[in-house]
PDB file of C-alpha atoms in Angstrom:
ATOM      1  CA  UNK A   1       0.000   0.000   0.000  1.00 86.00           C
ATOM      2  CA  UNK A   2       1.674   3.190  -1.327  1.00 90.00           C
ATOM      3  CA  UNK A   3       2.120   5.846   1.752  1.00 93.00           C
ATOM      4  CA  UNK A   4       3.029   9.421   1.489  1.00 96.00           C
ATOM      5  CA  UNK A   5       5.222  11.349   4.109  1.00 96.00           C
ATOM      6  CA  UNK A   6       5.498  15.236   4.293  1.00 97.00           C
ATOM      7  CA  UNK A   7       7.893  16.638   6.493  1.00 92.00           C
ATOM      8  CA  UNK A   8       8.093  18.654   8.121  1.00 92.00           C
ATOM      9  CA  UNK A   9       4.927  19.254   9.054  1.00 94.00           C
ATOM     10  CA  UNK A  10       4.934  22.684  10.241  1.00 96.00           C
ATOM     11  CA  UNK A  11       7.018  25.801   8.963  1.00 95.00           C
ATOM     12  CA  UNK A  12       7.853  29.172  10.040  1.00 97.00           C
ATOM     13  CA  UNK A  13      10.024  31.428   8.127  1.00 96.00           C
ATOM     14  CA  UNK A  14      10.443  34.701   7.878  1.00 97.00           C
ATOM     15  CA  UNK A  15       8.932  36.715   4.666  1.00 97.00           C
ATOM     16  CA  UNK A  16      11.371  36.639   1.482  1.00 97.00           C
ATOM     17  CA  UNK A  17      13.248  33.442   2.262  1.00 97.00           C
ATOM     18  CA  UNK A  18      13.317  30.501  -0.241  1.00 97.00           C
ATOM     19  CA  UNK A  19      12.080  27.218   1.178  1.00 95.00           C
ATOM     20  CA  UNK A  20      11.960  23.780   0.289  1.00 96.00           C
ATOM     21  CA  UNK A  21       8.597  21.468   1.522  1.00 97.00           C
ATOM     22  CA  UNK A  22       9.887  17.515   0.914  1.00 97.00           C
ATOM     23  CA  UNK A  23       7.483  14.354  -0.036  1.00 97.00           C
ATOM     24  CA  UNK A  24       8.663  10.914   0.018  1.00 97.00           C
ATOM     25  CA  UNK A  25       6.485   7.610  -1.364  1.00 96.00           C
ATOM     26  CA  UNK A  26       7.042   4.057  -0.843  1.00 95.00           C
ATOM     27  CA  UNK A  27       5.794   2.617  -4.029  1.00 91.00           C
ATOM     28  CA  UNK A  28       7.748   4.157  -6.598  1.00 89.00           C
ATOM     29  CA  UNK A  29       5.686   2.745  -9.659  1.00 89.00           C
ATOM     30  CA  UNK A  30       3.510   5.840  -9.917  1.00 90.00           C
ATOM     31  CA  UNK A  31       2.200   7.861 -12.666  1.00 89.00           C
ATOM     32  CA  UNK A  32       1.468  11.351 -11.770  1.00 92.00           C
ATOM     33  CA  UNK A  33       2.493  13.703  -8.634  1.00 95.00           C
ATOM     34  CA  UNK A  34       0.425  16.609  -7.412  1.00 96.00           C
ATOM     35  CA  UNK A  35       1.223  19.187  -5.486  1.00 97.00           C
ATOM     36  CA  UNK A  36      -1.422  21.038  -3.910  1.00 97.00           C
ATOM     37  CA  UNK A  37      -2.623  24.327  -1.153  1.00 97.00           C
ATOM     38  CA  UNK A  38      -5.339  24.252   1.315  1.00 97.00           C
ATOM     39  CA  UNK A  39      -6.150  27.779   2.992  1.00 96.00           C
ATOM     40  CA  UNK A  40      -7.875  26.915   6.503  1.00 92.00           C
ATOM     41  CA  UNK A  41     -11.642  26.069   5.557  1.00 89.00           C
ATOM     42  CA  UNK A  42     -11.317  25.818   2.301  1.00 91.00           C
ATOM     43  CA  UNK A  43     -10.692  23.250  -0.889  1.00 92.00           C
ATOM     44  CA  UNK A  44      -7.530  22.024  -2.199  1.00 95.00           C
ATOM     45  CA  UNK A  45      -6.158  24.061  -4.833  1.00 96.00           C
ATOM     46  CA  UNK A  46      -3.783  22.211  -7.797  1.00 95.00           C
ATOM     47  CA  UNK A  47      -0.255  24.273  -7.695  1.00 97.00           C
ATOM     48  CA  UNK A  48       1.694  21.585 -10.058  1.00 97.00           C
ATOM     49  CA  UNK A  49       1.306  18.069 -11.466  1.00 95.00           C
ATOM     50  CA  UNK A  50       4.292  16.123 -12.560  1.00 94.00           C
ATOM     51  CA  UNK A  51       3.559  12.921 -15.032  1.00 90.00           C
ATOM     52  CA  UNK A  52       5.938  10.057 -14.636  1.00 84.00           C
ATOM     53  CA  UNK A  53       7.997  11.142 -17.639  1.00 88.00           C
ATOM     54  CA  UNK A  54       8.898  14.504 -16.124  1.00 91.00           C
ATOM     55  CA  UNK A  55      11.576  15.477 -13.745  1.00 93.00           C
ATOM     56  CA  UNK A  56       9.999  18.921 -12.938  1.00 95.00           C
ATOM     57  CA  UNK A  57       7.051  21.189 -13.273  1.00 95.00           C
ATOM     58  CA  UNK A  58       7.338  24.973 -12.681  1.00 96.00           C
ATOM     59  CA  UNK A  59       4.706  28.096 -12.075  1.00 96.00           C
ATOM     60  CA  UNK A  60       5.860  30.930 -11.329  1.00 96.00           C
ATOM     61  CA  UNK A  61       7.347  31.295  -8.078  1.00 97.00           C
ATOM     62  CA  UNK A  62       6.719  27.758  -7.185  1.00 98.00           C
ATOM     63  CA  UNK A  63       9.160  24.262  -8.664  1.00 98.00           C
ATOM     64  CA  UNK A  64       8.369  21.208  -8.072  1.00 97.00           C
ATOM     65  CA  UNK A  65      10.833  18.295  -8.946  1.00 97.00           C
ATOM     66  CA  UNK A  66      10.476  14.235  -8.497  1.00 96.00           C
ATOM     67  CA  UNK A  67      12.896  11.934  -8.323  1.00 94.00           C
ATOM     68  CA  UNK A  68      11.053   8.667  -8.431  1.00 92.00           C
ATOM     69  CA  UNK A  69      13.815   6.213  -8.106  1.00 91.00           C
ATOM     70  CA  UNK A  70      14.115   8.020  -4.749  1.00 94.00           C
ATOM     71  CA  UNK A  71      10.352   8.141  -3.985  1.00 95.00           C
ATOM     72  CA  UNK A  72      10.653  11.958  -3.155  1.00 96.00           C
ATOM     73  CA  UNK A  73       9.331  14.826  -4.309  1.00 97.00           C
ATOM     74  CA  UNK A  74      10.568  18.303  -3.464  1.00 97.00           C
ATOM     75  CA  UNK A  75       8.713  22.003  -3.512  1.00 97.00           C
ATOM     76  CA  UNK A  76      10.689  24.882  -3.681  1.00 97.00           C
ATOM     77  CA  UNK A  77       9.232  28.478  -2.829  1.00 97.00           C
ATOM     78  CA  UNK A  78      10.940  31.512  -3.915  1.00 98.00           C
ATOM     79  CA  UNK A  79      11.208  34.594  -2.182  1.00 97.00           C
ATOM     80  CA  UNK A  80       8.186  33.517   0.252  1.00 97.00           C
ATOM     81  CA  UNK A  81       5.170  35.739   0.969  1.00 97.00           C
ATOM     82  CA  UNK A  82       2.702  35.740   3.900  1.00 97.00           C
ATOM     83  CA  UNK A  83       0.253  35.162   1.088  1.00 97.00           C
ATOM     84  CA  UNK A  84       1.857  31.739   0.400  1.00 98.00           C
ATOM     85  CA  UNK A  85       0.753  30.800   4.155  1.00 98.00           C
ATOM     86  CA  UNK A  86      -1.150  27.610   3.803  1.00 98.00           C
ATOM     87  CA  UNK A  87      -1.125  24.238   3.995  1.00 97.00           C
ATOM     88  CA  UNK A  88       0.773  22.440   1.050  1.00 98.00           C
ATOM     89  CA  UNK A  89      -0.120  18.839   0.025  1.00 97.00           C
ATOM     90  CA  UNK A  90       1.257  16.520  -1.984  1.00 97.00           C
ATOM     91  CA  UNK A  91      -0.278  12.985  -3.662  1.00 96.00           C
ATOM     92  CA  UNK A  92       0.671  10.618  -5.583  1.00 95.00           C
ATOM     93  CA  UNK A  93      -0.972   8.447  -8.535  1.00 92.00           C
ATOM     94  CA  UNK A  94      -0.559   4.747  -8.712  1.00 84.00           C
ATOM     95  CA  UNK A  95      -3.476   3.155 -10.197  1.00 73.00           C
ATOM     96  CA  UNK A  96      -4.764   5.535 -12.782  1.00 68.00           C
ATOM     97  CA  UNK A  97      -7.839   6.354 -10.203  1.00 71.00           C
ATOM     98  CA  UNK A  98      -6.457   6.557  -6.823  1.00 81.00           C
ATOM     99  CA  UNK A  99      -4.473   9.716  -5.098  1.00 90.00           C
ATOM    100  CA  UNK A 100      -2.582   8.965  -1.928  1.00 92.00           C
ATOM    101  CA  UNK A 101      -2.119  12.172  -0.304  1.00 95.00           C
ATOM    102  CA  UNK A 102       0.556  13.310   2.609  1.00 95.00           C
ATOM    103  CA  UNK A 103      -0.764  14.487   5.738  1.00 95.00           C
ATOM    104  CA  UNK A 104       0.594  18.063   4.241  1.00 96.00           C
ATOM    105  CA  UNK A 105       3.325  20.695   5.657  1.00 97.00           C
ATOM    106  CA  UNK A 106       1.413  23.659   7.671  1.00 97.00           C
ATOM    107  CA  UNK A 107       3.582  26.913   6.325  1.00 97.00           C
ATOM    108  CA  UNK A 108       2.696  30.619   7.979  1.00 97.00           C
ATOM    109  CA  UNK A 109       5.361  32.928   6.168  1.00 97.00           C
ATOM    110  CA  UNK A 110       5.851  35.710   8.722  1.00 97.00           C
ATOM    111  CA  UNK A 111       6.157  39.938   7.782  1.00 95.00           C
TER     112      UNK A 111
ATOM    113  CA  UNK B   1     -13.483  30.154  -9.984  1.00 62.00           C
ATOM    114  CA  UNK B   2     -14.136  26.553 -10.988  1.00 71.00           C
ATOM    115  CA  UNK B   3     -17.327  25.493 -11.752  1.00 92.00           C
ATOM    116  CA  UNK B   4     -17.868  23.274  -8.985  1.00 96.00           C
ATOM    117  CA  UNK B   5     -20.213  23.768  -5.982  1.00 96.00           C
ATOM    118  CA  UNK B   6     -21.212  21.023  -3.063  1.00 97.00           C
ATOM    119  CA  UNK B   7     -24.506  21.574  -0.839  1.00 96.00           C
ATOM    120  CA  UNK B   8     -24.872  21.648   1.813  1.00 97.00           C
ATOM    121  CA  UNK B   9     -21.888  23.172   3.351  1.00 97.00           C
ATOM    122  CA  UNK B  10     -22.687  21.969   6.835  1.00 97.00           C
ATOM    123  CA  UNK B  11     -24.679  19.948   8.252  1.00 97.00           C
ATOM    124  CA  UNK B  12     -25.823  18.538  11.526  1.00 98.00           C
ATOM    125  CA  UNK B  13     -27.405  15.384  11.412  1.00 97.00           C
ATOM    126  CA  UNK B  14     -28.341  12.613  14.025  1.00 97.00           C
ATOM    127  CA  UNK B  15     -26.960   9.297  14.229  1.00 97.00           C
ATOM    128  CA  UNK B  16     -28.762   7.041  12.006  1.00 97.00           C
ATOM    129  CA  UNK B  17     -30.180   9.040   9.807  1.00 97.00           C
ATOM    130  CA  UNK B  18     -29.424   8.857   6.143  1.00 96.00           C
ATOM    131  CA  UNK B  19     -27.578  12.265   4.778  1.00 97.00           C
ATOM    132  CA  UNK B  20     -27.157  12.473   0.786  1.00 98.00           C
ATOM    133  CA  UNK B  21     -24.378  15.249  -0.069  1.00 98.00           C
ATOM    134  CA  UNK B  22     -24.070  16.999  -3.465  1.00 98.00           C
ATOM    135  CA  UNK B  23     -21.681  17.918  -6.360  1.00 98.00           C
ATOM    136  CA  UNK B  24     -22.498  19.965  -8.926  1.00 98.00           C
ATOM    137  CA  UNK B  25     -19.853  20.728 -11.997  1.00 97.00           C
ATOM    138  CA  UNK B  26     -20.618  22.749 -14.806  1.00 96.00           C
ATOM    139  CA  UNK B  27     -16.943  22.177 -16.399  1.00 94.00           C
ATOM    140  CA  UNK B  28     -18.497  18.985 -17.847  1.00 94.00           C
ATOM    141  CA  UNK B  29     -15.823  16.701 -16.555  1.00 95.00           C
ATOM    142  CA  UNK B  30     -15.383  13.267 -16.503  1.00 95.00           C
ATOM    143  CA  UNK B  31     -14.302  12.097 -13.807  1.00 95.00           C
ATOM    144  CA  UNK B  32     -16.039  12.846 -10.428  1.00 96.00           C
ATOM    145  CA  UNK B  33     -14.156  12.033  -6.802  1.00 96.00           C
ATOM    146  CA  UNK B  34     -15.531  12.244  -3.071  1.00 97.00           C
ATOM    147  CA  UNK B  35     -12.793  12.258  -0.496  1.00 97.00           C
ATOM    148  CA  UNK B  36     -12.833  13.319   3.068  1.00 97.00           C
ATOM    149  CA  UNK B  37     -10.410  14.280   5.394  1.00 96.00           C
ATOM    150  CA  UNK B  38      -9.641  13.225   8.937  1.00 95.00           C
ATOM    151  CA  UNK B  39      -6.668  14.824  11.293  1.00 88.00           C
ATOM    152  CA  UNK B  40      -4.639  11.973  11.726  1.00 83.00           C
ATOM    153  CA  UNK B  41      -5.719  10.794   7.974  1.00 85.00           C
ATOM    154  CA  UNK B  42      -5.188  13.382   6.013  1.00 86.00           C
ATOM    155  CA  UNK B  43      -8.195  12.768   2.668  1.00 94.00           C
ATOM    156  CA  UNK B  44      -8.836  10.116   1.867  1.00 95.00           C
ATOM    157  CA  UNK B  45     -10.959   8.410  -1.779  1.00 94.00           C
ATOM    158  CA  UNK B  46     -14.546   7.275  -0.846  1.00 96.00           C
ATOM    159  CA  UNK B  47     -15.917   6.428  -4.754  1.00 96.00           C
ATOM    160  CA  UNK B  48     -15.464   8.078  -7.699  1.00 95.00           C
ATOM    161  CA  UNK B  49     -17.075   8.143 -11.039  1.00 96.00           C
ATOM    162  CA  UNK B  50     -15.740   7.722 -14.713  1.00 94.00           C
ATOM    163  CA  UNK B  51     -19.078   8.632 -16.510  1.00 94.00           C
ATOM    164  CA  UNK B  52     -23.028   8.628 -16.173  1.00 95.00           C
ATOM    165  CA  UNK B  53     -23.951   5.628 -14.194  1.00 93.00           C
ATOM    166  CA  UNK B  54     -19.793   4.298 -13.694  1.00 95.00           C
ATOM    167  CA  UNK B  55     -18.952   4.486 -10.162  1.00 96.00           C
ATOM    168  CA  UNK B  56     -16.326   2.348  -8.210  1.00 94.00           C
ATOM    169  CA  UNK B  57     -14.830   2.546  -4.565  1.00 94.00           C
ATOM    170  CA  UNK B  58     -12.087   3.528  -3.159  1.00 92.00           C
ATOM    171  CA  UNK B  59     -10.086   3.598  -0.208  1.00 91.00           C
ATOM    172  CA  UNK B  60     -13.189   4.184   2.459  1.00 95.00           C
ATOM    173  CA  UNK B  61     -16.133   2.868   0.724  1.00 96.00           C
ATOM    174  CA  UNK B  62     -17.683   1.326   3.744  1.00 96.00           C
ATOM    175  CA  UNK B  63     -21.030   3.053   4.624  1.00 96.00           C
ATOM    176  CA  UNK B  64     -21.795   5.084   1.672  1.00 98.00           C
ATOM    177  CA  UNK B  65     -23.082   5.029  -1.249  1.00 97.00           C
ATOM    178  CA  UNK B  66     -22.987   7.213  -4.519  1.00 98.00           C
ATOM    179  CA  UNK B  67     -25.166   8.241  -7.556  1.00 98.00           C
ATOM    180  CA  UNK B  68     -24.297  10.145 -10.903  1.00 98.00           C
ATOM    181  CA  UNK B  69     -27.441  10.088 -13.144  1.00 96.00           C
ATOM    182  CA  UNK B  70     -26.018  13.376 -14.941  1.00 96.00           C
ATOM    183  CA  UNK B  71     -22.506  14.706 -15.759  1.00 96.00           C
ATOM    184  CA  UNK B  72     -22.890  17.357 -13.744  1.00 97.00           C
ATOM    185  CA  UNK B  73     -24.343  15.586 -10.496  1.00 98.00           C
ATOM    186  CA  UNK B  74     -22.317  13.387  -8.174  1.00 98.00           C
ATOM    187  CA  UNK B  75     -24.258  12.347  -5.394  1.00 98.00           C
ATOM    188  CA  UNK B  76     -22.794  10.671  -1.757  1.00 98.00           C
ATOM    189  CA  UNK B  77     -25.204   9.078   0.603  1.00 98.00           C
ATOM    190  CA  UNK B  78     -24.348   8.047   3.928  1.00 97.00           C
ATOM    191  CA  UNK B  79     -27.536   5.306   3.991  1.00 93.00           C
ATOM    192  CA  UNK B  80     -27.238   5.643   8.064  1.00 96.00           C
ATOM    193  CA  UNK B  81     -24.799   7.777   9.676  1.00 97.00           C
ATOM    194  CA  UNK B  82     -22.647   6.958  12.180  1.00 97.00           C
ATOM    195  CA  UNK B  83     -20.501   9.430  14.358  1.00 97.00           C
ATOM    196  CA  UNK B  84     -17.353   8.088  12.765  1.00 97.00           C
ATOM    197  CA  UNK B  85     -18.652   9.835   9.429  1.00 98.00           C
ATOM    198  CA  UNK B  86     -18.307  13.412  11.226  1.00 98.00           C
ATOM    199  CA  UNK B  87     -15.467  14.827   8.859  1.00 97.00           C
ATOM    200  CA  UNK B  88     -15.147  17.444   6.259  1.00 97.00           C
ATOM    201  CA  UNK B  89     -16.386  15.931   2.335  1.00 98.00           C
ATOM    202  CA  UNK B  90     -14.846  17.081  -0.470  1.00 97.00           C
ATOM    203  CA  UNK B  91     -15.627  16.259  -4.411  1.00 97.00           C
ATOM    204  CA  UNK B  92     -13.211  16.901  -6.846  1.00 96.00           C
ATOM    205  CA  UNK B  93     -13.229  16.361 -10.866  1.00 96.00           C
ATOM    206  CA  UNK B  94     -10.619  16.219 -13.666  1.00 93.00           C
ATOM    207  CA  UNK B  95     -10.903  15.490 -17.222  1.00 90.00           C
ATOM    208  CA  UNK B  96      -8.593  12.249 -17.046  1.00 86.00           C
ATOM    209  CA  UNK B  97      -7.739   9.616 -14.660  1.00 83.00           C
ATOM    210  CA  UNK B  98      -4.411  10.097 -12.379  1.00 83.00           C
ATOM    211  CA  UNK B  99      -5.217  13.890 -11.126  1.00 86.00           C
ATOM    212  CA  UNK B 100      -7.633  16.017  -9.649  1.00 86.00           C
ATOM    213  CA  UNK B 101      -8.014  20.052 -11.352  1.00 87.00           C
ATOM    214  CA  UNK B 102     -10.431  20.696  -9.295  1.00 93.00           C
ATOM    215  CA  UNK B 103     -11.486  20.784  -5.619  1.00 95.00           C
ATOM    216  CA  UNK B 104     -14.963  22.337  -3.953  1.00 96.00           C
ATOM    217  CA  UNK B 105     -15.222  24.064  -1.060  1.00 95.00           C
ATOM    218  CA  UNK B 106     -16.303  21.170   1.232  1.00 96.00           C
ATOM    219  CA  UNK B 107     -18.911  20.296   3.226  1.00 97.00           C
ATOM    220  CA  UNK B 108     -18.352  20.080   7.399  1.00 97.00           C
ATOM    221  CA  UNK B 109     -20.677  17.020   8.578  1.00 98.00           C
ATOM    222  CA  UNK B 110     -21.729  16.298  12.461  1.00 98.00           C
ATOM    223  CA  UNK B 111     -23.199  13.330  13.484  1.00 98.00           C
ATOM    224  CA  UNK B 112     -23.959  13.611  16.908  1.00 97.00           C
TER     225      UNK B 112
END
């Protein structure tokens, strides 16, 4: 049964730094990876999705690389804001149907 | 914003009643998904649907059941809730399998 770890599951930094969020999966035989934010009370929104075949998906301010061989899945944040507070999630894809999602890394960027 | 709106958004219900929760899409997707999410479990797949009258379960199928008679409509009934089914519901669609574009808002259920 495929699991999905985020960690660490809470951040605080300071506005303007760069941070990294980290996902890891047991079962490496997947087919897509999504990243997604939650804002408290809200739905999920989709920030990236990386297909198998890809290394890395990028938006903006936001990168998101997978390394499947490794099960782990990184999300870098550029020059944070406190508008990127939230809750980031990641899942993974292994039978075409199915996401697996982490339990998600609280962020609060601070002024 | 998407087009995707569940009803209610709460609800308080009593134990062993039944409860029937709705999603409505006007993106005309495929592929239809209830989850719901648990601290400690993070979300979790109840049943999803591939097309008009093609469901299947997923991870936490026990206890409900679902409906989709139109594209647009995905239907979850809880045929007699239980206070274990207190958690926050969420549908979500996509035009393929494998991913989700789309989340609603969610709807907070009691049973007390």
């Amino acid at each position: 049964k495929q699991e999905v770890t985020q960690i660490p599951a809470a951040l605080s930094v300071p506005e303007g730094e760069n941070l990294v969020l980290n996902c890891s999966f047991t079962d490496s035989a997947i087919y897509n990876l999504q990243w997604f934010r939650q804002d408290p009370g809200k739905g999920l929104t989709s920030l990236l999705l990386i297909q198998s075949s890809q290394r890395e998906q990028t938006s903006g301010r936001l990168n998101a690389s997978l390394d499947k061989s490794s099960g782990r899945s990184t999300l870098y944040i550029a020059a944070s804001q406190p508008g990127d507070s939230a809750t980031y999630l990641c899942a993974v894809d292994n039978a075409g149907n199915m996401l697996t999602f982490g339990g998600g890394t609280r962020l609060m960027v601070k002024p | 914003d998407a087009g995707i709106t569940q009803s209610p958004r709460h609800k308080v219900t009593e134990t062993g009643t039944p409860v029937t929760l709705r999603c409505h899409q006007t993106e005309n997707h495929r592929y239809m998904y209830w989850y719901r999410q648990d601290p400690g479990h993070g979300l979790r797949l109840i049943h999803y649907s591939y097309g008009v009258k093609d469901t299947d379960k997923g991870e936490v199928s026990d206890g409900y059941s679902v409906s989709r008679s139109k594209t647009e409509d995905f239907l979850l009934t809880l045929e007699s809730a239980t206070s274990s089914q207190t958690s926050v519901y969420f549908c979500a669609i996509s035009e393929s399998q494998g991913w989700v574009a789309f989340f609603g808002q969610g709807t907070r259920l009691t049973v007390v």
